[in-house]
Amino acid sequence: MPVCAGMTVFPNLFNCVMGREMKQTNYDVVVVGGGNAALCAALSAREQGASVLVLERAPESERGGNSAYTDGKMRFAYNSAEEIIALCADLTPDEIAASDFGIYTEEDFFDDMIRITQHRTDPDLCEILVKNSNAAMHWLKSNGVRFMPNYGRQAYRVDGRFKFWGGAPIVTWGGGPGLMEALYKSAGIKGIDVMYDAWVRDLIHSDSGVSGMVVRINGTTRSIAAGAVVLACGGFEANTEWRSRYLGRGWDLAKVRGTKYNTGDGLAMALRIGAQPFGHWSGCHATGWERYATDFGELAVTPSFQRHSYTFGIMVNANGRRFLDEGADLRSYTYAKYGHIVLEQPGQFAWQIYDSKVRHLLLDEYRTKYVTKVTADTLEELVEKLEDVDKAECLKTIREFNQSVRKEVPFDPNIKDGKCTAGLVMPKSNWAQPIDTPPFEAYAITCGITFTFGGLKVTNEAQVVNTNHEPIPGLFAAGEVVGGIFYFNYPGASGLTSGAVFGRLAGRSAGCFAKNTRVAA
Ligand SMILES: Cc1cc2nc3c(=O)[nH]c(=O)nc-3n(C[C@H](O)[C@H](O)[C@H](O)COP(=O)(O)OP(=O)(O)OC[C@H]3O[C@@H](n4cnc5c(N)ncnc54)[C@H](O)[C@@H]3O)c2cc1C
């Protein structure tokens, strides 16, 4: 992205402050939040020559928001394997030869966004996301982020080759923690100040716009002046009361998959000064999750709570019945809406059932100690072990399922193979195989909420708009704070891309705004 007109890019004017006392109380740009969107905004504002401060509510050991909890999967448009190879510096010739990366064009990305959001995604925001997705990957790389192909999770080895599916073939090195480590390192090198334990409580606002914020740092409340503010402080998924209020009945009972610090503060403080709510405020991303997981994410164990291999088995509820089509689509296009359906089941739980034919396809987290799991050599024994489930009905369900599978269709985990059931009220559309090969395994799950979809209305320059449909001078937003991008569901791996694209845009806009305001003054 270009430097804004009439501006100078300053050399490294400010010494890096990481978590210690600030050296100044007046910055060109202050970024609220410490995740991917925030760091991208900070780096981008710095590119414009702005002095930048990042205020992260979490302590340093828990920095990075939900972004640090991710696998680091990123969806972006690409037209050839060469583009993947260019991003993944460490690929060997053997790995390249054994990989079919396919292509994922801007049209594919658009189609997925429109189909998955049921035609609700805001056309302008969607276009910004899709058309800047590829460039954002290269920009992240230039900021020290490393990428690698997502072998084993987005591609299974079939006949010696990995065929990638689902539009997200690569991940960041070291997953979410690796991504955040790289971005914080880059921020340090580029002279961006970072304060931890910095809980932003309010915006300072007048008729001329936003000029700073009130923040509690290490227990002391103070004001910081800013030429522009970027809100990149997440949604409200960790706020039990807001979940019940906006998402509805039962959502207070969901487990939070990520950070406990995303309590909707940025949304609340923006709404207080007249910002316009936008998007799907009663919608969220939620998945199947270990039934007895901790209430909030914990960086060391959270990846082990994921249960995303349901496409290769079946799920039953307390009544012993299946309640969704486990094979409706590739996992990337269903997992974010299935948590909601699990939450609606009696007791808010379900069991995933697999046999030994697919055991090798289960993701690594199924093999950790953080599972509620039962195993048995017969189906009769297995259902006896399923806590809180109607045993007779469950056995009937499995037997009916086994009889309904179209055995003549070959199984292929890398494509929608059309291996379906016939004659069931609740079909399974792909990857349907009889559960008939012992030992059998079952895993207890509940609903884990990832992030909320409702947010603030922004312009095409990521500037926050008020309820009078006017841009609020000095206020910008990025990441989960922005509304109008995702509705009902979400194409897997779009969240980090959205944070990078809108963070970069918001940072550039905020940097330009602050500088132009300063020049005018
Ligand atoms: C377990 C899990 C796995 C995921 N896997 C993926 C994946 O592989 N790929 C993908 O694309 N997406 C994934 N996601 C979704 C992804 O995490 C989000 O879409 C994305 O990280 C959002 O980035 P963000 O910067 O907007 O928010 P966050 O990364 O959540 O950052 C918000 C920041 O704001 C801070 N904050 C909150 N309130 C305040 C306040 N009042 N003052 C100061 N700071 C505040 C928080 O401490 C935090 O640092 C996953 C999410 C989870 C939970």
Coordinates of C-alpha atoms in Angstrom, one line a residue, residues 19-511:
G19 CA 5.5 -3.4 28.4
R20 CA 7.4 -0.8 30.4
E21 CA 6.6 2.9 31.0
M22 CA 5.6 4.9 28.0
K23 CA 8.1 7.5 26.8
Q24 CA 5.4 9.8 25.7
T25 CA 1.7 10.4 26.4
N26 CA 0.8 11.6 22.9
Y27 CA 1.0 9.4 19.8
D28 CA 0.0 9.8 16.2
V29 CA -1.8 6.5 16.3
V30 CA -2.9 4.4 19.3
V31 CA -4.1 0.8 18.6
V32 CA -6.4 -0.8 21.1
G33 CA -5.8 -4.6 21.2
G34 CA -2.8 -6.9 20.9
G35 CA -3.9 -9.6 18.3
N36 CA -3.2 -10.0 14.6
A37 CA -5.5 -7.1 13.5
A38 CA -3.9 -4.8 16.0
L39 CA -0.3 -5.6 15.2
C40 CA -1.0 -5.3 11.5
A41 CA -2.7 -1.9 12.0
A42 CA 0.3 -0.8 14.1
L43 CA 2.9 -1.9 11.6
S44 CA 0.9 -0.3 8.7
A45 CA 0.5 3.0 10.6
R46 CA 4.2 3.0 11.3
E47 CA 4.9 2.5 7.5
Q48 CA 3.2 5.9 7.2
G49 CA 5.7 7.5 9.5
A50 CA 3.4 7.7 12.4
S51 CA 4.4 7.2 16.0
V52 CA 2.4 4.2 17.3
L53 CA 1.4 2.8 20.6
V54 CA -0.3 -0.6 21.1
L55 CA -2.4 -1.1 24.2
E56 CA -2.9 -4.7 25.0
R57 CA -5.2 -5.6 27.9
A58 CA -3.6 -9.0 28.6
P59 CA -0.3 -9.5 30.4
E60 CA 2.6 -10.1 28.1
S61 CA 2.4 -13.9 28.8
E62 CA -1.1 -14.0 27.4
R63 CA -0.7 -11.4 24.6
G64 CA -2.1 -11.9 21.2
G65 CA -5.8 -12.4 21.7
N66 CA -7.6 -15.1 19.8
S67 CA -4.9 -14.8 17.1
A68 CA -2.5 -16.5 19.4
Y69 CA -4.9 -19.4 19.8
T70 CA -5.2 -20.2 16.1
D71 CA -3.6 -22.9 14.1
G72 CA -2.4 -20.0 11.9
K73 CA -4.4 -21.2 8.9
M74 CA -5.0 -18.4 6.3
R75 CA -7.4 -18.3 3.4
F76 CA -6.3 -16.2 0.4
A77 CA -6.7 -16.1 -3.4
Y78 CA -3.9 -17.7 -5.5
N79 CA -3.6 -18.7 -9.1
S80 CA -0.7 -21.2 -9.1
A81 CA 1.4 -23.5 -7.1
E82 CA 4.3 -21.1 -7.7
E83 CA 2.5 -18.5 -5.5
I84 CA 2.4 -21.0 -2.6
I85 CA 6.1 -22.0 -3.2
A86 CA 7.0 -18.2 -3.1
L87 CA 5.4 -17.8 0.3
C88 CA 6.8 -21.1 1.8
A89 CA 10.6 -20.5 1.7
D90 CA 11.5 -23.8 3.2
L91 CA 9.7 -26.2 0.9
T92 CA 12.0 -28.9 -0.5
P93 CA 11.9 -30.2 -4.1
D94 CA 10.5 -33.6 -2.8
E95 CA 7.7 -31.8 -0.9
I96 CA 6.8 -29.7 -3.9
A97 CA 6.7 -32.9 -6.1
A98 CA 4.4 -34.6 -3.6
S99 CA 2.0 -31.7 -3.3
D100 CA -1.0 -30.7 -5.4
F101 CA -1.8 -27.2 -4.1
G102 CA -4.5 -26.6 -6.7
I103 CA -5.7 -23.0 -7.2
Y104 CA -8.1 -20.8 -5.3
T105 CA -9.0 -17.8 -7.4
E106 CA -10.6 -14.5 -6.3
E107 CA -13.8 -15.8 -7.8
D108 CA -13.6 -19.0 -5.7
F109 CA -13.1 -16.8 -2.5
F110 CA -16.0 -14.5 -3.5
D111 CA -18.2 -17.6 -4.2
D112 CA -17.4 -19.1 -0.8
M113 CA -18.0 -15.9 1.0
I114 CA -21.4 -15.3 -0.7
R115 CA -22.5 -18.9 -0.4
I116 CA -21.4 -19.4 3.2
T117 CA -22.9 -16.1 4.5
Q118 CA -26.1 -16.8 2.6
H119 CA -25.6 -13.7 0.4
R120 CA -25.4 -11.4 3.4
T121 CA -21.7 -10.4 3.4
D122 CA -21.3 -6.7 2.7
P123 CA -20.2 -6.4 -1.0
D124 CA -17.6 -3.7 -0.4
L125 CA -16.1 -5.3 2.7
C126 CA -16.1 -8.7 1.0
E127 CA -14.3 -7.2 -2.0
I128 CA -11.7 -5.5 0.1
L129 CA -11.1 -8.9 1.9
V130 CA -10.8 -11.0 -1.2
K131 CA -8.9 -8.6 -3.4
N132 CA -6.3 -7.8 -0.8
S133 CA -5.9 -11.3 0.6
N134 CA -3.0 -12.3 -1.6
A135 CA -1.0 -9.1 -1.1
A136 CA -1.6 -9.3 2.7
M137 CA 0.2 -12.6 2.8
H138 CA 3.3 -11.2 1.1
W139 CA 3.1 -8.1 3.4
L140 CA 3.1 -10.4 6.4
K141 CA 6.0 -12.3 5.0
S142 CA 7.9 -9.0 4.6
N143 CA 7.1 -8.4 8.3
G144 CA 8.9 -11.6 9.3
V145 CA 5.9 -14.1 9.3
R146 CA 6.9 -17.5 7.9
F147 CA 4.5 -19.9 6.2
M148 CA 4.4 -23.6 5.5
P149 CA 1.9 -26.0 3.8
N150 CA -0.7 -27.4 6.2
Y151 CA 0.0 -31.1 5.5
G152 CA -2.2 -33.6 7.3
R153 CA -4.9 -31.0 8.2
Q154 CA -5.8 -29.5 4.9
A155 CA -4.5 -32.4 2.7
Y156 CA -4.4 -36.1 3.3
R157 CA -1.8 -38.3 1.6
V158 CA -3.5 -40.4 -1.1
D159 CA -1.4 -42.6 -3.4
G160 CA 1.8 -40.8 -2.2
R161 CA 0.5 -37.2 -2.9
F162 CA -1.1 -34.5 -0.8
K163 CA -4.1 -32.9 -2.5
F164 CA -5.0 -29.6 -0.8
W165 CA -8.7 -28.7 -0.3
G166 CA -10.7 -25.9 1.2
G167 CA -8.9 -22.8 0.0
A168 CA -6.4 -22.6 2.9
P169 CA -3.3 -24.7 2.0
I170 CA -0.8 -22.9 4.2
V171 CA -0.3 -22.0 7.9
T172 CA 2.0 -19.7 9.8
W173 CA 5.1 -21.4 11.3
G174 CA 4.5 -22.1 14.9
G175 CA 0.7 -21.6 14.4
G176 CA -0.9 -18.6 16.2
P177 CA 1.9 -18.2 18.7
G178 CA 4.4 -18.2 15.9
L179 CA 2.4 -15.5 14.0
M180 CA 2.2 -13.3 17.0
E181 CA 5.8 -13.8 18.0
A182 CA 6.8 -12.6 14.5
L183 CA 4.5 -9.6 14.5
Y184 CA 5.6 -8.4 17.9
K185 CA 9.3 -8.9 16.9
S186 CA 8.7 -6.8 13.8
A187 CA 6.9 -4.1 15.9
G188 CA 9.9 -3.9 18.2
I189 CA 12.3 -3.6 15.3
K190 CA 10.2 -0.8 13.8
G191 CA 10.0 1.3 16.9
I192 CA 6.3 0.6 17.9
D193 CA 5.6 1.0 21.6
V194 CA 3.6 -1.7 23.3
M195 CA 2.0 -1.6 26.7
Y196 CA 0.7 -4.8 28.4
D197 CA -1.9 -4.9 31.2
A198 CA -3.3 -1.8 29.5
W199 CA -7.1 -2.0 29.7
V200 CA -8.7 0.6 27.6
R201 CA -12.0 1.8 29.2
D202 CA -13.2 4.7 27.1
L203 CA -12.6 6.9 24.1
I204 CA -12.0 10.7 24.5
H205 CA -14.4 12.3 22.0
S206 CA -15.7 15.7 21.0
D207 CA -17.4 17.2 18.0
S208 CA -14.1 17.1 16.2
G209 CA -13.8 13.4 16.7
V210 CA -11.7 10.9 18.7
S211 CA -8.6 12.3 20.3
G212 CA -7.5 9.7 22.7
M213 CA -8.6 7.2 25.3
V214 CA -8.8 6.4 29.0
V215 CA -6.8 3.4 29.9
R216 CA -6.0 1.6 33.1
I217 CA -2.4 0.5 33.1
N218 CA -1.2 -1.7 35.9
G219 CA -4.1 -0.5 38.0
T220 CA -3.7 3.2 37.4
T221 CA -6.2 5.1 35.2
R222 CA -4.8 7.7 32.9
S223 CA -5.5 9.5 29.5
I224 CA -3.5 9.2 26.4
A225 CA -3.8 11.6 23.5
A226 CA -3.9 10.2 19.9
G227 CA -4.1 11.7 16.5
A228 CA -6.1 8.6 15.5
V229 CA -7.3 5.5 17.3
V230 CA -7.7 2.0 15.8
L231 CA -10.0 -0.4 17.6
A232 CA -8.8 -3.9 17.1
C233 CA -9.9 -5.4 20.4
G234 CA -12.0 -8.3 19.3
G235 CA -15.7 -9.3 19.7
F236 CA -17.8 -10.1 22.8
E237 CA -17.5 -13.9 22.9
A238 CA -15.9 -13.8 26.4
N239 CA -18.7 -11.7 27.8
T240 CA -21.4 -14.1 29.2
E241 CA -24.0 -11.5 29.7
W242 CA -23.6 -10.0 26.2
R243 CA -23.7 -13.6 24.7
S244 CA -27.1 -14.2 26.3
R245 CA -28.3 -10.7 25.4
Y246 CA -27.3 -10.8 21.7
L247 CA -26.8 -14.4 20.7
G248 CA -29.7 -15.7 22.7
R249 CA -30.8 -18.4 25.1
G250 CA -28.3 -21.0 26.0
W251 CA -25.2 -19.1 24.8
D252 CA -24.2 -18.3 28.4
L253 CA -23.4 -22.0 28.6
A254 CA -21.0 -22.1 25.7
K255 CA -17.3 -22.6 26.4
V256 CA -15.0 -19.9 25.2
R257 CA -12.3 -21.3 22.8
G258 CA -9.9 -18.4 23.0
T259 CA -8.9 -15.4 25.1
K260 CA -10.9 -14.3 28.2
Y261 CA -10.2 -10.6 27.4
N262 CA -12.5 -10.2 24.4
T263 CA -15.5 -8.9 26.3
G264 CA -16.8 -6.4 23.8
D265 CA -15.1 -3.3 25.3
G266 CA -14.2 -1.8 22.0
L267 CA -17.8 -2.2 20.7
A268 CA -19.2 -0.8 23.9
M269 CA -17.0 2.3 24.0
A270 CA -17.6 3.0 20.3
L271 CA -21.4 2.6 20.7
R272 CA -21.3 5.0 23.6
I273 CA -20.0 7.8 21.3
G274 CA -22.6 7.0 18.6
A275 CA -20.9 4.4 16.4
Q276 CA -23.2 2.4 14.2
P277 CA -23.7 -1.3 15.0
F278 CA -23.5 -3.4 11.8
G279 CA -23.6 -7.0 10.7
H280 CA -24.9 -10.2 12.4
W281 CA -25.1 -9.3 16.1
S282 CA -27.0 -12.5 16.9
G283 CA -24.5 -14.6 15.0
C284 CA -21.1 -16.2 15.9
H285 CA -18.5 -18.7 15.0
A286 CA -18.8 -21.8 17.2
T287 CA -17.6 -25.4 16.9
G288 CA -17.7 -28.8 18.5
W289 CA -15.3 -28.7 21.5
E290 CA -14.2 -31.0 24.3
R291 CA -17.3 -31.4 26.6
Y292 CA -15.3 -30.8 29.8
A293 CA -12.9 -28.1 28.5
T294 CA -12.0 -25.1 30.6
D295 CA -14.4 -22.2 30.5
F296 CA -11.9 -20.0 28.6
G297 CA -9.0 -20.9 26.4
E298 CA -5.6 -21.7 27.9
L299 CA -2.8 -21.3 25.4
A300 CA -1.0 -24.5 26.5
V301 CA -4.0 -26.9 26.2
T302 CA -6.6 -25.3 24.0
P303 CA -5.5 -26.8 20.7
S304 CA -6.2 -30.2 22.3
F305 CA -9.9 -29.4 22.7
Q306 CA -10.7 -29.2 19.0
R307 CA -12.9 -32.0 17.6
H308 CA -13.1 -31.2 13.9
S309 CA -12.9 -34.8 12.4
Y310 CA -16.6 -35.4 12.5
T311 CA -16.8 -35.7 8.7
F312 CA -15.4 -39.2 9.0
G313 CA -17.9 -40.5 11.7
I314 CA -21.3 -39.7 13.0
M315 CA -22.6 -37.6 15.9
V316 CA -25.4 -38.6 18.3
N317 CA -27.2 -36.6 21.0
A318 CA -28.6 -37.5 24.4
N319 CA -31.6 -39.1 22.6
G320 CA -29.2 -41.4 20.7
R321 CA -30.1 -39.7 17.4
R322 CA -28.1 -38.0 14.7
F323 CA -29.0 -34.4 14.4
L324 CA -26.9 -33.0 11.5
D325 CA -25.3 -34.0 8.2
E326 CA -21.7 -34.7 9.2
G327 CA -20.7 -34.8 5.5
A328 CA -22.6 -31.9 4.2
D329 CA -19.4 -30.2 2.9
L330 CA -15.7 -30.0 3.5
R331 CA -14.9 -29.4 7.2
S332 CA -13.8 -25.8 6.5
Y333 CA -17.3 -24.9 5.4
T334 CA -19.3 -26.5 8.2
Y335 CA -17.3 -26.6 11.4
A336 CA -18.0 -22.9 12.3
K337 CA -21.8 -23.4 12.3
Y338 CA -22.0 -26.9 13.9
G339 CA -21.2 -25.7 17.4
H340 CA -24.5 -23.8 17.4
I341 CA -26.4 -27.0 16.5
V342 CA -24.6 -28.9 19.3
L343 CA -25.6 -26.2 21.8
E344 CA -29.2 -26.7 20.8
Q345 CA -29.1 -30.4 21.7
P346 CA -30.5 -31.7 25.0
G347 CA -27.9 -31.1 27.7
Q348 CA -25.8 -29.1 25.1
F349 CA -23.6 -32.1 24.3
A350 CA -23.0 -34.8 21.7
W351 CA -20.8 -37.8 21.1
Q352 CA -18.7 -38.3 18.0
I353 CA -18.4 -42.0 17.0
Y354 CA -15.7 -43.5 14.8
D355 CA -14.4 -46.9 13.9
S356 CA -10.8 -48.0 13.3
K357 CA -11.0 -47.6 9.5
V358 CA -10.8 -43.8 9.9
R359 CA -8.7 -43.6 13.0
H360 CA -5.6 -42.5 11.1
L361 CA -7.6 -39.6 9.7
L362 CA -8.5 -38.1 13.1
L363 CA -6.6 -34.9 13.8
D364 CA -3.7 -35.0 16.3
E365 CA -5.7 -33.5 19.1
Y366 CA -7.8 -36.7 19.3
R367 CA -4.6 -38.4 20.5
T368 CA -3.9 -36.1 23.5
K369 CA -4.9 -36.6 27.1
Y370 CA -7.4 -33.8 26.9
V371 CA -10.2 -35.9 25.6
T372 CA -13.4 -37.4 27.1
K373 CA -13.2 -40.7 25.2
V374 CA -14.6 -44.2 25.4
T375 CA -13.5 -47.3 23.4
A376 CA -15.0 -50.7 22.9
D377 CA -14.7 -53.8 20.8
T378 CA -18.4 -54.1 20.0
L379 CA -21.0 -51.5 19.3
E380 CA -23.2 -52.8 22.1
E381 CA -20.3 -52.2 24.6
L382 CA -19.6 -48.8 23.1
V383 CA -23.1 -47.4 23.5
E384 CA -23.2 -48.7 27.1
K385 CA -20.3 -46.5 27.8
L386 CA -21.8 -43.3 26.3
E387 CA -22.6 -41.2 29.3
D388 CA -26.1 -39.5 29.4
V389 CA -27.2 -41.2 26.1
D390 CA -30.3 -43.3 25.3
K391 CA -28.4 -46.6 24.6
A392 CA -31.1 -48.6 22.8
E393 CA -31.9 -45.7 20.5
C394 CA -28.2 -45.0 19.8
L395 CA -27.6 -48.6 18.8
K396 CA -30.6 -48.5 16.5
T397 CA -29.2 -45.2 15.0
I398 CA -25.8 -46.7 14.3
R399 CA -27.3 -49.9 12.7
E400 CA -29.7 -47.9 10.5
F401 CA -26.8 -45.7 9.5
N402 CA -24.6 -48.7 8.6
Q403 CA -27.3 -50.2 6.4
S404 CA -28.0 -47.0 4.6
V405 CA -24.4 -46.4 3.4
R406 CA -23.9 -46.6 -0.4
K407 CA -21.1 -49.2 -0.4
E408 CA -20.4 -49.0 -4.1
V409 CA -19.2 -45.4 -4.0
P410 CA -15.4 -45.2 -3.2
F411 CA -14.2 -43.2 -0.2
D412 CA -11.8 -40.3 -0.7
P413 CA -11.0 -37.9 2.2
N414 CA -9.5 -35.2 0.0
I415 CA -12.7 -34.5 -2.1
K416 CA -16.4 -34.3 -1.6
D417 CA -16.6 -38.0 -2.6
G418 CA -20.4 -38.4 -2.8
K419 CA -20.2 -41.5 -0.7
C420 CA -23.5 -40.9 1.0
T421 CA -26.4 -42.6 2.8
A422 CA -29.7 -43.5 1.2
G423 CA -33.1 -43.4 2.8
L424 CA -32.2 -41.7 6.1
V425 CA -34.3 -38.7 7.4
M426 CA -31.0 -37.1 8.4
P427 CA -28.6 -38.0 5.5
K428 CA -24.8 -38.0 5.5
S429 CA -23.8 -36.6 2.1
N430 CA -20.1 -37.5 1.8
W431 CA -17.6 -39.8 3.5
A432 CA -20.3 -42.1 4.8
Q433 CA -18.7 -45.5 5.7
P434 CA -20.3 -48.1 7.9
I435 CA -19.1 -48.0 11.5
D436 CA -18.3 -51.7 11.6
T437 CA -14.6 -52.2 12.3
P438 CA -13.4 -52.5 15.9
P439 CA -12.1 -51.0 18.0
F440 CA -14.8 -48.3 18.2
E441 CA -14.2 -44.9 19.7
A442 CA -16.4 -42.0 20.9
Y443 CA -15.6 -38.5 22.0
A444 CA -17.8 -36.2 24.1
I445 CA -18.2 -32.7 22.8
T446 CA -20.1 -29.5 23.6
C447 CA -20.2 -26.0 22.0
G448 CA -17.1 -23.8 21.9
I449 CA -17.6 -20.2 20.8
T450 CA -14.8 -18.7 18.7
F451 CA -15.8 -15.2 18.0
T452 CA -18.9 -13.0 17.4
F453 CA -19.9 -11.7 14.0
G454 CA -21.6 -8.4 15.0
G455 CA -19.5 -5.3 14.9
L456 CA -19.2 -1.7 13.8
K457 CA -19.9 -0.2 10.5
V458 CA -16.8 1.1 8.7
T459 CA -16.1 2.9 5.4
N460 CA -14.0 1.4 2.7
E461 CA -11.0 3.0 4.4
A462 CA -11.8 1.2 7.7
Q463 CA -13.1 4.4 9.4
V464 CA -15.9 3.9 11.9
V465 CA -19.3 5.3 10.9
N466 CA -21.8 6.8 13.3
T467 CA -25.6 6.2 13.5
N468 CA -26.0 9.4 11.5
H469 CA -24.1 7.6 8.7
E470 CA -21.1 9.9 8.9
P471 CA -17.4 8.8 9.4
I472 CA -16.2 9.5 13.0
P473 CA -13.0 11.6 12.6
G474 CA -10.0 9.8 14.1
L475 CA -11.7 6.4 14.7
F476 CA -10.8 3.3 12.7
A477 CA -11.5 -0.4 13.3
A478 CA -10.1 -3.8 12.2
G479 CA -10.5 -7.5 12.9
E480 CA -13.4 -8.9 14.9
V481 CA -14.6 -5.4 15.8
V482 CA -15.7 -4.8 12.2
G483 CA -19.2 -6.0 11.4
G484 CA -20.8 -7.0 8.1
I485 CA -18.3 -9.5 6.8
F486 CA -19.4 -12.8 8.3
Y487 CA -23.0 -14.0 8.7
F488 CA -24.4 -17.4 9.9
N489 CA -21.1 -19.2 9.0
Y490 CA -17.6 -18.6 8.0
P491 CA -15.2 -20.1 5.4
G492 CA -12.5 -21.6 7.7
A493 CA -9.2 -19.6 8.0
S494 CA -10.7 -16.2 7.0
G495 CA -10.4 -14.5 10.4
L496 CA -6.6 -14.0 10.3
T497 CA -6.8 -12.9 6.7
S498 CA -9.6 -10.4 7.6
G499 CA -7.5 -9.1 10.5
A500 CA -4.4 -8.7 8.3
V501 CA -6.3 -7.0 5.4
F502 CA -8.4 -4.6 7.5
G503 CA -5.6 -4.1 10.1
R504 CA -3.3 -3.0 7.3
L505 CA -6.0 -0.8 5.8
A506 CA -7.0 0.7 9.2
G507 CA -3.4 1.4 10.1
R508 CA -2.7 3.1 6.9
S509 CA -5.9 5.2 7.1
A510 CA -5.2 6.1 10.7
G511 CA -1.6 7.0 10.0

